[in-house]
PDB file of C-alpha atoms and ligand atoms in Angstrom:
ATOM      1  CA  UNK A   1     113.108  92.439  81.902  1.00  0.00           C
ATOM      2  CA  UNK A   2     110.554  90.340  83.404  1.00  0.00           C
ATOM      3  CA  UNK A   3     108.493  93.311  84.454  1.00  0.00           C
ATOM      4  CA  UNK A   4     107.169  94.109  81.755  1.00  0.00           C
ATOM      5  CA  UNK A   5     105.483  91.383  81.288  1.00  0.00           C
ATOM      6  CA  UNK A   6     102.782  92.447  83.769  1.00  0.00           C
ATOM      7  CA  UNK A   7     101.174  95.492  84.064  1.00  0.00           C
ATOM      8  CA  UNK A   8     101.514  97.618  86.966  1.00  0.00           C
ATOM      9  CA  UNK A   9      98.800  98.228  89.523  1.00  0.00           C
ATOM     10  CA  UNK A  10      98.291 101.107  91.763  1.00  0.00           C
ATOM     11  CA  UNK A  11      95.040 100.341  94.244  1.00  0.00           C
ATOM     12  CA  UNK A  12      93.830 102.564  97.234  1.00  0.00           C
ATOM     13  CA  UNK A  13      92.498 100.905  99.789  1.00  0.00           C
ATOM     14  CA  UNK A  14      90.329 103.310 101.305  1.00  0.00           C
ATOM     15  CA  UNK A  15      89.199 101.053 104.171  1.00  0.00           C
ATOM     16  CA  UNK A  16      86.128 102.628 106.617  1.00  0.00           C
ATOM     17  CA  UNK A  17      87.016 105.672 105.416  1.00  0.00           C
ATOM     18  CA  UNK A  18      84.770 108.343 102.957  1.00  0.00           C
ATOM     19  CA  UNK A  19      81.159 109.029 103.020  1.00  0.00           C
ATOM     20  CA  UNK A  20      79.539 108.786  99.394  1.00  0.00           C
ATOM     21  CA  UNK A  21      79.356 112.612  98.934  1.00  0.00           C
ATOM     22  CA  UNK A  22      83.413 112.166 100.333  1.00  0.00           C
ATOM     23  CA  UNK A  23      83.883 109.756  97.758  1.00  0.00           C
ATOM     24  CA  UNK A  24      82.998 111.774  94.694  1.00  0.00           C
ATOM     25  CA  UNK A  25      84.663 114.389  96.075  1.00  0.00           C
ATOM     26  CA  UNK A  26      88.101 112.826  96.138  1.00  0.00           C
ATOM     27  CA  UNK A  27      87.588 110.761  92.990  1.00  0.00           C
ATOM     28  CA  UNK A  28      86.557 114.067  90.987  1.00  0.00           C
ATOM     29  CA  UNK A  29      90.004 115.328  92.567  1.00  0.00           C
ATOM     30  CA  UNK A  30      91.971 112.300  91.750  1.00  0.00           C
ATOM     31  CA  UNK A  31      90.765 111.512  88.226  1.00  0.00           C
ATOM     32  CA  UNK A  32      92.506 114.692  86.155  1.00  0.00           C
ATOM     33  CA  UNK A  33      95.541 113.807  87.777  1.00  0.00           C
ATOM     34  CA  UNK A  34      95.595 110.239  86.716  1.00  0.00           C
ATOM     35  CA  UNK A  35      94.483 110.697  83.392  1.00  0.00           C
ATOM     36  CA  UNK A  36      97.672 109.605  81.868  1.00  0.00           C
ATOM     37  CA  UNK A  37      98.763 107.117  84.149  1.00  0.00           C
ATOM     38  CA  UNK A  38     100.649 103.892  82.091  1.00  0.00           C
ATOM     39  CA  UNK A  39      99.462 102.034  84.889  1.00  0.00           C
ATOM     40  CA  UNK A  40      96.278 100.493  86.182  1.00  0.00           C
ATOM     41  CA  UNK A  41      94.266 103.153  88.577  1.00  0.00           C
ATOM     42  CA  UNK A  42      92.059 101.576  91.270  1.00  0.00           C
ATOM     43  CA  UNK A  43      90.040 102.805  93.963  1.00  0.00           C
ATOM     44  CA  UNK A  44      88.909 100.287  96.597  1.00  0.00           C
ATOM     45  CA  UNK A  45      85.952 101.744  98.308  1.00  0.00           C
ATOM     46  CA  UNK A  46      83.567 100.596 101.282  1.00  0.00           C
ATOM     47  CA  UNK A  47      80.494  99.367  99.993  1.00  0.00           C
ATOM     48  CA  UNK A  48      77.914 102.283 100.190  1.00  0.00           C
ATOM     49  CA  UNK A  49      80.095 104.188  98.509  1.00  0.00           C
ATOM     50  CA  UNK A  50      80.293 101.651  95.315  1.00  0.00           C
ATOM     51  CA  UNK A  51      77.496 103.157  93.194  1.00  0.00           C
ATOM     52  CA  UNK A  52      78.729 106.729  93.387  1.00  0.00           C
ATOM     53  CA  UNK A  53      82.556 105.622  92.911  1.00  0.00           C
ATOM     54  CA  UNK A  54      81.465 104.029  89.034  1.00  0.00           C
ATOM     55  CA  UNK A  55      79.543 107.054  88.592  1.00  0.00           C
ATOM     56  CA  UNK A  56      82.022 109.159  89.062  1.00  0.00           C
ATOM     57  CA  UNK A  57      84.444 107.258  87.467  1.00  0.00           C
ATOM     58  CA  UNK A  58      82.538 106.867  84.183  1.00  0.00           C
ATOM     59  CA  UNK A  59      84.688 107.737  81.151  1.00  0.00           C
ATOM     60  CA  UNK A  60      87.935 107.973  83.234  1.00  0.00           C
ATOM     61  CA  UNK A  61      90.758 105.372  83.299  1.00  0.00           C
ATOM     62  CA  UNK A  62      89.868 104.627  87.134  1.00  0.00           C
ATOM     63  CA  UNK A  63      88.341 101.252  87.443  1.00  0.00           C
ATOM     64  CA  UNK A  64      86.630 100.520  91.283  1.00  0.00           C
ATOM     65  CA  UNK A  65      87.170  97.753  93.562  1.00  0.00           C
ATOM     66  CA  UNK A  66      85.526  96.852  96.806  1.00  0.00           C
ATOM     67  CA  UNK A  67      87.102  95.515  99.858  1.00  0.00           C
ATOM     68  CA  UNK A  68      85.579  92.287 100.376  1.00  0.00           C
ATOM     69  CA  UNK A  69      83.523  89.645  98.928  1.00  0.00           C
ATOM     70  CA  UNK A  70      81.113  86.601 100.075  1.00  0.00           C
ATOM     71  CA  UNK A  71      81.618  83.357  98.755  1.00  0.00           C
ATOM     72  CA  UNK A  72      78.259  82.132  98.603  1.00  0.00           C
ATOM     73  CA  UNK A  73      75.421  83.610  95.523  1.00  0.00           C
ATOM     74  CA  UNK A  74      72.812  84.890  98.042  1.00  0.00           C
ATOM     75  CA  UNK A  75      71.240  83.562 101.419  1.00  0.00           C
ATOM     76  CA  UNK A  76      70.892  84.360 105.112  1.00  0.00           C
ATOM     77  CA  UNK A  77      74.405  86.150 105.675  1.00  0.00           C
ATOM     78  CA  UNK A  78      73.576  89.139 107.153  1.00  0.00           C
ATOM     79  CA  UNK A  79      76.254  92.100 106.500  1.00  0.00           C
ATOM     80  CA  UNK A  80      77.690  90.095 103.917  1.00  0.00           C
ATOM     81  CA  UNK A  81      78.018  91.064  99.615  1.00  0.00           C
ATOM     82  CA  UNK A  82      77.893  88.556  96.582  1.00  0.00           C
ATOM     83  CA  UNK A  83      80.154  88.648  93.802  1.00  0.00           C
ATOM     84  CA  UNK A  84      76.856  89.209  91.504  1.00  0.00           C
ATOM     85  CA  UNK A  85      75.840  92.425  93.506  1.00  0.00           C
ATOM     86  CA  UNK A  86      79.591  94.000  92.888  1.00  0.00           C
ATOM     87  CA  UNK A  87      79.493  92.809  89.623  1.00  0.00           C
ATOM     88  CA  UNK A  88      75.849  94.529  88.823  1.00  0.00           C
ATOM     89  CA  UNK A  89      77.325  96.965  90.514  1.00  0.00           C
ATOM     90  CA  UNK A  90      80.212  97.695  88.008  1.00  0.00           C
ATOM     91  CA  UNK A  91      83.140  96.571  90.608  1.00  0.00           C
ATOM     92  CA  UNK A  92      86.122  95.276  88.468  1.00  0.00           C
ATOM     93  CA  UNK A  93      88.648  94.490  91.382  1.00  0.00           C
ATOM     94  CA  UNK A  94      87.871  92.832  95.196  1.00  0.00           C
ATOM     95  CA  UNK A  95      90.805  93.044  98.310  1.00  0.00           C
ATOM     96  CA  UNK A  96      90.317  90.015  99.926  1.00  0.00           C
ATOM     97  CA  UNK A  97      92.214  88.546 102.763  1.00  0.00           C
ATOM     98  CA  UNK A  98      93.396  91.896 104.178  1.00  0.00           C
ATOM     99  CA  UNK A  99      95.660  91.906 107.366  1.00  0.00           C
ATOM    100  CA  UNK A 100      92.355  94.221 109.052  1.00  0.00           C
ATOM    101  CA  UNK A 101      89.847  91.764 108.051  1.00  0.00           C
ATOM    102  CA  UNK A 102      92.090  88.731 109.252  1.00  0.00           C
ATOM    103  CA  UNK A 103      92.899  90.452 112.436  1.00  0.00           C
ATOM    104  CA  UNK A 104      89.507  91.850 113.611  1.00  0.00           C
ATOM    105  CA  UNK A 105      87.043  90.291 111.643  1.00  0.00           C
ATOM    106  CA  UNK A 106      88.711  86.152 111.960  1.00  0.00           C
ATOM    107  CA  UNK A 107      89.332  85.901 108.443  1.00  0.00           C
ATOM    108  CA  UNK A 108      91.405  82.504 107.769  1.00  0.00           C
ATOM    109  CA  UNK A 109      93.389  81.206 104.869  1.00  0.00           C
ATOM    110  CA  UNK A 110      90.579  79.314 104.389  1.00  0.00           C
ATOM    111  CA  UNK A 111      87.921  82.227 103.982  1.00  0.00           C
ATOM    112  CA  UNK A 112      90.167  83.752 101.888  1.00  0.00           C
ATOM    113  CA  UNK A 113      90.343  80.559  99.618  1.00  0.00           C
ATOM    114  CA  UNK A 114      86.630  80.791  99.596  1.00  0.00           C
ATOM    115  CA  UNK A 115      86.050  84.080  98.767  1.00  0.00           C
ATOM    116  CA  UNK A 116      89.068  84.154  95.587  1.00  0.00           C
ATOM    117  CA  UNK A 117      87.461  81.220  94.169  1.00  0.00           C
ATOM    118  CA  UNK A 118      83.885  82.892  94.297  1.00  0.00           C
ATOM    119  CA  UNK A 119      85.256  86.451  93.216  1.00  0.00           C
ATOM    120  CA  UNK A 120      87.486  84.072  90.179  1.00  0.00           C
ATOM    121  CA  UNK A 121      84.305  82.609  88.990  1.00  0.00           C
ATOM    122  CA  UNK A 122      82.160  85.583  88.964  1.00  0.00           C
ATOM    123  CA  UNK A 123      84.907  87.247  86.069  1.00  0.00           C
ATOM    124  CA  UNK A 124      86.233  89.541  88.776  1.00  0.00           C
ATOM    125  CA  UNK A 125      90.114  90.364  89.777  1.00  0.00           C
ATOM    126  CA  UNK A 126      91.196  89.304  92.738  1.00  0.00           C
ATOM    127  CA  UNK A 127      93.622  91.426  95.056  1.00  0.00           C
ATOM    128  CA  UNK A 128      94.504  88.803  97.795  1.00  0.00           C
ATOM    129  CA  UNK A 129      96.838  90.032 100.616  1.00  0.00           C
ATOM    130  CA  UNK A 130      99.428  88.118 102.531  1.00  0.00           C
ATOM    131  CA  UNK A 131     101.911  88.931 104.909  1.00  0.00           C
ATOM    132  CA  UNK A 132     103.735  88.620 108.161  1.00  0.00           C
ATOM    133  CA  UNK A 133     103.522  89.406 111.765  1.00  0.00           C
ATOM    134  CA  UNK A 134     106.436  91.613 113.161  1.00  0.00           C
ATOM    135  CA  UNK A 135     106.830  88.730 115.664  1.00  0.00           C
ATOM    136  CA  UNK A 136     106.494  86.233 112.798  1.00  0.00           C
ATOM    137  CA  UNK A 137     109.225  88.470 110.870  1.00  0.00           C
ATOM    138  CA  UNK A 138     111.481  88.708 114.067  1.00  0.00           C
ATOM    139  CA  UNK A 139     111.378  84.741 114.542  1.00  0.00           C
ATOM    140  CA  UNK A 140     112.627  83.887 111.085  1.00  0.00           C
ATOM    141  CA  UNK A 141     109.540  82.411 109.810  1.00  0.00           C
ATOM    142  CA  UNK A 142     108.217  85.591 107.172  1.00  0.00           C
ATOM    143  CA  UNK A 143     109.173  83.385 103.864  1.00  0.00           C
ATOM    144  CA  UNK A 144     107.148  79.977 105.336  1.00  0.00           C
ATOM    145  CA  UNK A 145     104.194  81.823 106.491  1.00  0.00           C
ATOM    146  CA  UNK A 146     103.684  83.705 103.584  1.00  0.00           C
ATOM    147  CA  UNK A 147     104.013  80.129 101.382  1.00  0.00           C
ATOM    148  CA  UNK A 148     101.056  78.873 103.733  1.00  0.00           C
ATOM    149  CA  UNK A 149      99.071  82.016 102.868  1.00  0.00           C
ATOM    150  CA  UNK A 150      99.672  82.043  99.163  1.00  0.00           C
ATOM    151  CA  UNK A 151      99.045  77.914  99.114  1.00  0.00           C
ATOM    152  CA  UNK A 152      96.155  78.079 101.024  1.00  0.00           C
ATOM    153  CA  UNK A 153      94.489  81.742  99.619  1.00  0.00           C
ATOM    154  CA  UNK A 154      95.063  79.799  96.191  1.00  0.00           C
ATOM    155  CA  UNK A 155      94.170  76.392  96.502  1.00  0.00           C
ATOM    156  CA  UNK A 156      92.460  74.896  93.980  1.00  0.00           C
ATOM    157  CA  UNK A 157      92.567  78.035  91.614  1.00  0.00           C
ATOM    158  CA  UNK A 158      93.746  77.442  88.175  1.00  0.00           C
ATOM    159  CA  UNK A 159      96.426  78.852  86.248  1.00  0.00           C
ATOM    160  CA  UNK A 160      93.535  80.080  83.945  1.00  0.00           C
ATOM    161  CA  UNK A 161      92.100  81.922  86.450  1.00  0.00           C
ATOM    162  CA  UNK A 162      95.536  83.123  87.827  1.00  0.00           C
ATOM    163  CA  UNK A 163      95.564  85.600  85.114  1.00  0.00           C
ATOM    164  CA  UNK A 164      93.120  87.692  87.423  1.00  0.00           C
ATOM    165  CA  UNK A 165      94.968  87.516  90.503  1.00  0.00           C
ATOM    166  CA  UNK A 166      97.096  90.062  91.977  1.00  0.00           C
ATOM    167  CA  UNK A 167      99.129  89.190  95.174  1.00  0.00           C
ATOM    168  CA  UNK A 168      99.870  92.488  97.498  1.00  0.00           C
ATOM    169  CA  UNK A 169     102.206  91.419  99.877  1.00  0.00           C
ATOM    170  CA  UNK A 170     101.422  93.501 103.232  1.00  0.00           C
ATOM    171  CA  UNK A 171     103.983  92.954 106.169  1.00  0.00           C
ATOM    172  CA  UNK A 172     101.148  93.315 108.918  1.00  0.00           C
ATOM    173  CA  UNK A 173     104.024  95.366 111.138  1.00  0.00           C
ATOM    174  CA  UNK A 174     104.089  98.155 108.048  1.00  0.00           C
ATOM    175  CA  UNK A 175     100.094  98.871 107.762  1.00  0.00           C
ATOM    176  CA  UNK A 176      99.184 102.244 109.187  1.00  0.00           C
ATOM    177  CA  UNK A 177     102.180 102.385 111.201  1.00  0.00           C
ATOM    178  CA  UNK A 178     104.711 104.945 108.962  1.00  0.00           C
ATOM    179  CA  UNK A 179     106.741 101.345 109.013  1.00  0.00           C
ATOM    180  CA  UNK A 180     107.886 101.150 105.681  1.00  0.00           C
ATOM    181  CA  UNK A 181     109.409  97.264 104.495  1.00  0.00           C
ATOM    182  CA  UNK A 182     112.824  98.404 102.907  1.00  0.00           C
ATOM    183  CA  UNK A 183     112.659  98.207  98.839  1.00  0.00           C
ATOM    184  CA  UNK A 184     115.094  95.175  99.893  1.00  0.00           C
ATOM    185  CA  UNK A 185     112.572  93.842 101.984  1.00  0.00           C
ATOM    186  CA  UNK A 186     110.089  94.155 100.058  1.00  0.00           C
ATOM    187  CA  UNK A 187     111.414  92.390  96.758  1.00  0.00           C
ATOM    188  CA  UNK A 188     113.148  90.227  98.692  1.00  0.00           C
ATOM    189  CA  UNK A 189     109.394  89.070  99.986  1.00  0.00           C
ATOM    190  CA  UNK A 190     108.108  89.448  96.603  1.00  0.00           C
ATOM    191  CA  UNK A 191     110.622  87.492  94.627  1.00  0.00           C
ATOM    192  CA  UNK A 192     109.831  84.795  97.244  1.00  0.00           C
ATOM    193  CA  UNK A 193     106.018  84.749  96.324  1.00  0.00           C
ATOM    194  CA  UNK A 194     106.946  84.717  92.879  1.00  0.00           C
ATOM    195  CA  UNK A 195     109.031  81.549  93.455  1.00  0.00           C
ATOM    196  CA  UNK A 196     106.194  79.894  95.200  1.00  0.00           C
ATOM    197  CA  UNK A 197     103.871  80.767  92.236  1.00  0.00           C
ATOM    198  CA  UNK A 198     106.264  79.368  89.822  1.00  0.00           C
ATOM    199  CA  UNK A 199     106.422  76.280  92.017  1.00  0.00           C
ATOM    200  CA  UNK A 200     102.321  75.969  91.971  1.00  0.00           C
ATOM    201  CA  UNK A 201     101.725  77.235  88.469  1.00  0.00           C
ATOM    202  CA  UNK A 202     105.264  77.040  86.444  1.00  0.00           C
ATOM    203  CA  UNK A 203     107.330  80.196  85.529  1.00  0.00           C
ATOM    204  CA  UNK A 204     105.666  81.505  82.849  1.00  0.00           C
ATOM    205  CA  UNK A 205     102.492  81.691  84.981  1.00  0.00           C
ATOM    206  CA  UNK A 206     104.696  83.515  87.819  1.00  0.00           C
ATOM    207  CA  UNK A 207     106.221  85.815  85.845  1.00  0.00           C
ATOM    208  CA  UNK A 208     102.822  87.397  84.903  1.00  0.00           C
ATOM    209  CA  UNK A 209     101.738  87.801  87.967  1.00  0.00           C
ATOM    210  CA  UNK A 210     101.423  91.121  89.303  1.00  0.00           C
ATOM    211  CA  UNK A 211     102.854  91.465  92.689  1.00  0.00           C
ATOM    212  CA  UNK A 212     102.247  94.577  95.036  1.00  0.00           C
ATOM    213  CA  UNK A 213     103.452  96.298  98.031  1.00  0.00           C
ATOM    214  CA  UNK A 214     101.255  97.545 100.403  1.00  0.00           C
ATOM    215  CA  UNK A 215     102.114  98.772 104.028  1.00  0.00           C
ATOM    216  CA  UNK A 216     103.050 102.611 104.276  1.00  0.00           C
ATOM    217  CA  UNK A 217     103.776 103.773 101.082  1.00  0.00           C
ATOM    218  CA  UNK A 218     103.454 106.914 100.227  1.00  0.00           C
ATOM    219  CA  UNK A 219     104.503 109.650  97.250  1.00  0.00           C
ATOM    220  CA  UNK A 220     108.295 109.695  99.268  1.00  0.00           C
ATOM    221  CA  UNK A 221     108.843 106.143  99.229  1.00  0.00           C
ATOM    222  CA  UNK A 222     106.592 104.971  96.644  1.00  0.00           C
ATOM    223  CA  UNK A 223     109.544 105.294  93.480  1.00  0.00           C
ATOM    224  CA  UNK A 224     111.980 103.275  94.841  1.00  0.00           C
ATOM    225  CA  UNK A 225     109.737 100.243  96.319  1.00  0.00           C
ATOM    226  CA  UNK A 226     108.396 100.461  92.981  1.00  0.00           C
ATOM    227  CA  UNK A 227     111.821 100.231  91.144  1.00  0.00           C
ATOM    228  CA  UNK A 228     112.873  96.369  92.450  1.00  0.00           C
ATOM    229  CA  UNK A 229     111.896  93.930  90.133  1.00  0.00           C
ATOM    230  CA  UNK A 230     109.382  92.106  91.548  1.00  0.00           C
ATOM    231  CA  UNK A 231     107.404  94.416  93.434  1.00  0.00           C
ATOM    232  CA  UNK A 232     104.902  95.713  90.317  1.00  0.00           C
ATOM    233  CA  UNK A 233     102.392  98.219  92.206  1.00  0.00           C
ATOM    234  CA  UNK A 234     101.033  99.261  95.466  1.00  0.00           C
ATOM    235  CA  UNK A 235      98.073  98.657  97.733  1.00  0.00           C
ATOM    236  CA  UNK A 236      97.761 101.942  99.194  1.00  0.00           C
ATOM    237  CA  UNK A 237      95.563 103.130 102.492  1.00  0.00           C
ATOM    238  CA  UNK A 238      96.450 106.270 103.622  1.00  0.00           C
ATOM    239  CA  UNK A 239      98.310 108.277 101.066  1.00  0.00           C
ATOM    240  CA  UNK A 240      95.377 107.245  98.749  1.00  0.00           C
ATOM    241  CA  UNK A 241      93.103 109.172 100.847  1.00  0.00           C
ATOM    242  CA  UNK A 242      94.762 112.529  99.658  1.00  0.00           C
ATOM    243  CA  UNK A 243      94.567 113.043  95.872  1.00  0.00           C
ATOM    244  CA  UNK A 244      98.201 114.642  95.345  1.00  0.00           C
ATOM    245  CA  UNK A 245      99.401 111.725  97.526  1.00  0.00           C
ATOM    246  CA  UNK A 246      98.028 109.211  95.540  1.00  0.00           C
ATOM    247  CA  UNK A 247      98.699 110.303  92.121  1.00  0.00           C
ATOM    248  CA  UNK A 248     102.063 110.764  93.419  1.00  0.00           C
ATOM    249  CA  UNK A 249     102.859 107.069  93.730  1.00  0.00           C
ATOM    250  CA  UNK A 250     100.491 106.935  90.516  1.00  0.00           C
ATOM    251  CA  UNK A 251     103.154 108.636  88.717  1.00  0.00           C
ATOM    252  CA  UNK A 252     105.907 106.654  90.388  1.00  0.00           C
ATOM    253  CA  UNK A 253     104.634 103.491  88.997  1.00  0.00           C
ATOM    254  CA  UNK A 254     104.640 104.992  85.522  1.00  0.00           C
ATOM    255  CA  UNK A 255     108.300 106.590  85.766  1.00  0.00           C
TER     256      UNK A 255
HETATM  257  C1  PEP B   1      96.470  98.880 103.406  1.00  0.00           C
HETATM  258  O1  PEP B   1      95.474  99.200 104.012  1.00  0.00           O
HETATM  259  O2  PEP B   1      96.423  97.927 102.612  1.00  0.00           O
HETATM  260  C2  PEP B   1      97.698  99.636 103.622  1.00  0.00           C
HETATM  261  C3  PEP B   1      98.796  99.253 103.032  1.00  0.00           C
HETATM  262  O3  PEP B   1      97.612 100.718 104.471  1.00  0.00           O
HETATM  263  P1  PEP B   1      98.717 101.875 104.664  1.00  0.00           P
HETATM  264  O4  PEP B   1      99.178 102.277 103.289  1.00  0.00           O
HETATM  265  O5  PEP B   1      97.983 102.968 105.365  1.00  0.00           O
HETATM  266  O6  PEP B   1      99.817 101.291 105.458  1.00  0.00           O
END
């Protein structure tokens, strides 16, 4: 089975959520119960919380991610984060692209493009989102304007540095709203982005891909989204906010 040719990836996305002192808190409460986990942990944390996170997370199988990354080294960007500071930091994963940051913050395909390629060449894994409007899924159009987003996020990365990119396909309509995509909707999404991978980078490139689900999921739903073929983790905001919750789906992903 094609699955098991990629390894299986189970990210919270904590969003503007957790205080450092929070932070530990729920990471000391997470780690025991994913100690055994088959599958990669990760914790995607806001940024003051970064340097605590690793801490924490020393000599555990939880690696840290952060939720965003600028594409240029250094410079006047106020707000903004390098790849160099995350990596100095000890951040192994970045979400980029995320339905929140596209929506509020006028994040474009071609941002997104920017900030892979920088977070690519730094040595860092990528975790780029793409995904559909409800309108967008109501008019018919889901499969072409996730191809734009996957062509566009990816343009001009290499299959080299493919190897370090994991797509999480988020149907906007399903984020925070107890919306869950079917498990038929969802691999039925995800064996399309595989398709268009295999189109960009050949099948053997696609097929190691890993390909999550993110939008809703949760310890009740978590098993059989996680069963379909394609679908090979979860990019999880709320349920990963709640230890039990999280390893839940953590434990899903290894069944
Ligand atoms: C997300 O933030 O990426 C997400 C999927 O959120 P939720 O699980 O809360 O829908």
């Amino acid at each position: 089975m094609n699955k098991t040719l990629r390894k299986a990836v189970i990210a919270g996305n904590w969003k503007m959520n957790k205080t450092p002192s929070e932070a530990k808190e729920l990471l000391t409460q997470i780690a025991p119960l994913v100690k055994d986990a088959q599958c990669e942990v990760v914790a995607c944390v806001p940024y003051v919380d970064l340097a605590v996170a690793v801490e924490a997370c020393k000599g555990t199988n939880i690696k840290i991610g952060a939720e965003n990354a600028h594409w240029e080294e250094k410079g006047a960007f106020t707000g903004e984060i390098s790849t160099g500071m995350l990596k100095e930091a000890g951040v192994e994963y970045v979400v980029l692209g995320h339905s929140e940051r596209r929506q509020y913050f006028g994040e474009t395909d071609e941002t997104v493009n920017k900030r892979t390629k920088a977070v690519l060449k730094a040595g860092l894994k990528a975790i780029v989102c793409v995904g559909e409007l409800l309108w967008e899924r109501e008019c018919g159009i889901t499969e072409e304007v996730v191809a734009r987003q996957i062509k566009l996020d990816l343009f001009d990365v290499s299959a080299e540095e493919l190897k370090n990119v994991i797509i999480a396909y988020e149907p906007v309509w399903a984020i925070g709203t107890g919306k869950t995509a079917t498990a038929y909707q969802a691999e039925e999404v995800c064996s399309f982005i595989r398709a268009v991978l295999a189109k960009l980078y050949g099948k053997e490139a696609a097929d190691g891909v890993t390909i999550q689900y993110g939008g809703s999921m949760n310890d009740a739903n978590a098993a059989e989204l996680l069963s379909k073929e394609d679908v090979d983790g979860g990019l999880i905001g709320g349920a990963s906010l709640v230890a039990e919750k999280f390893a839940a789906i953590v434990a899903a992903a290894n069944a």
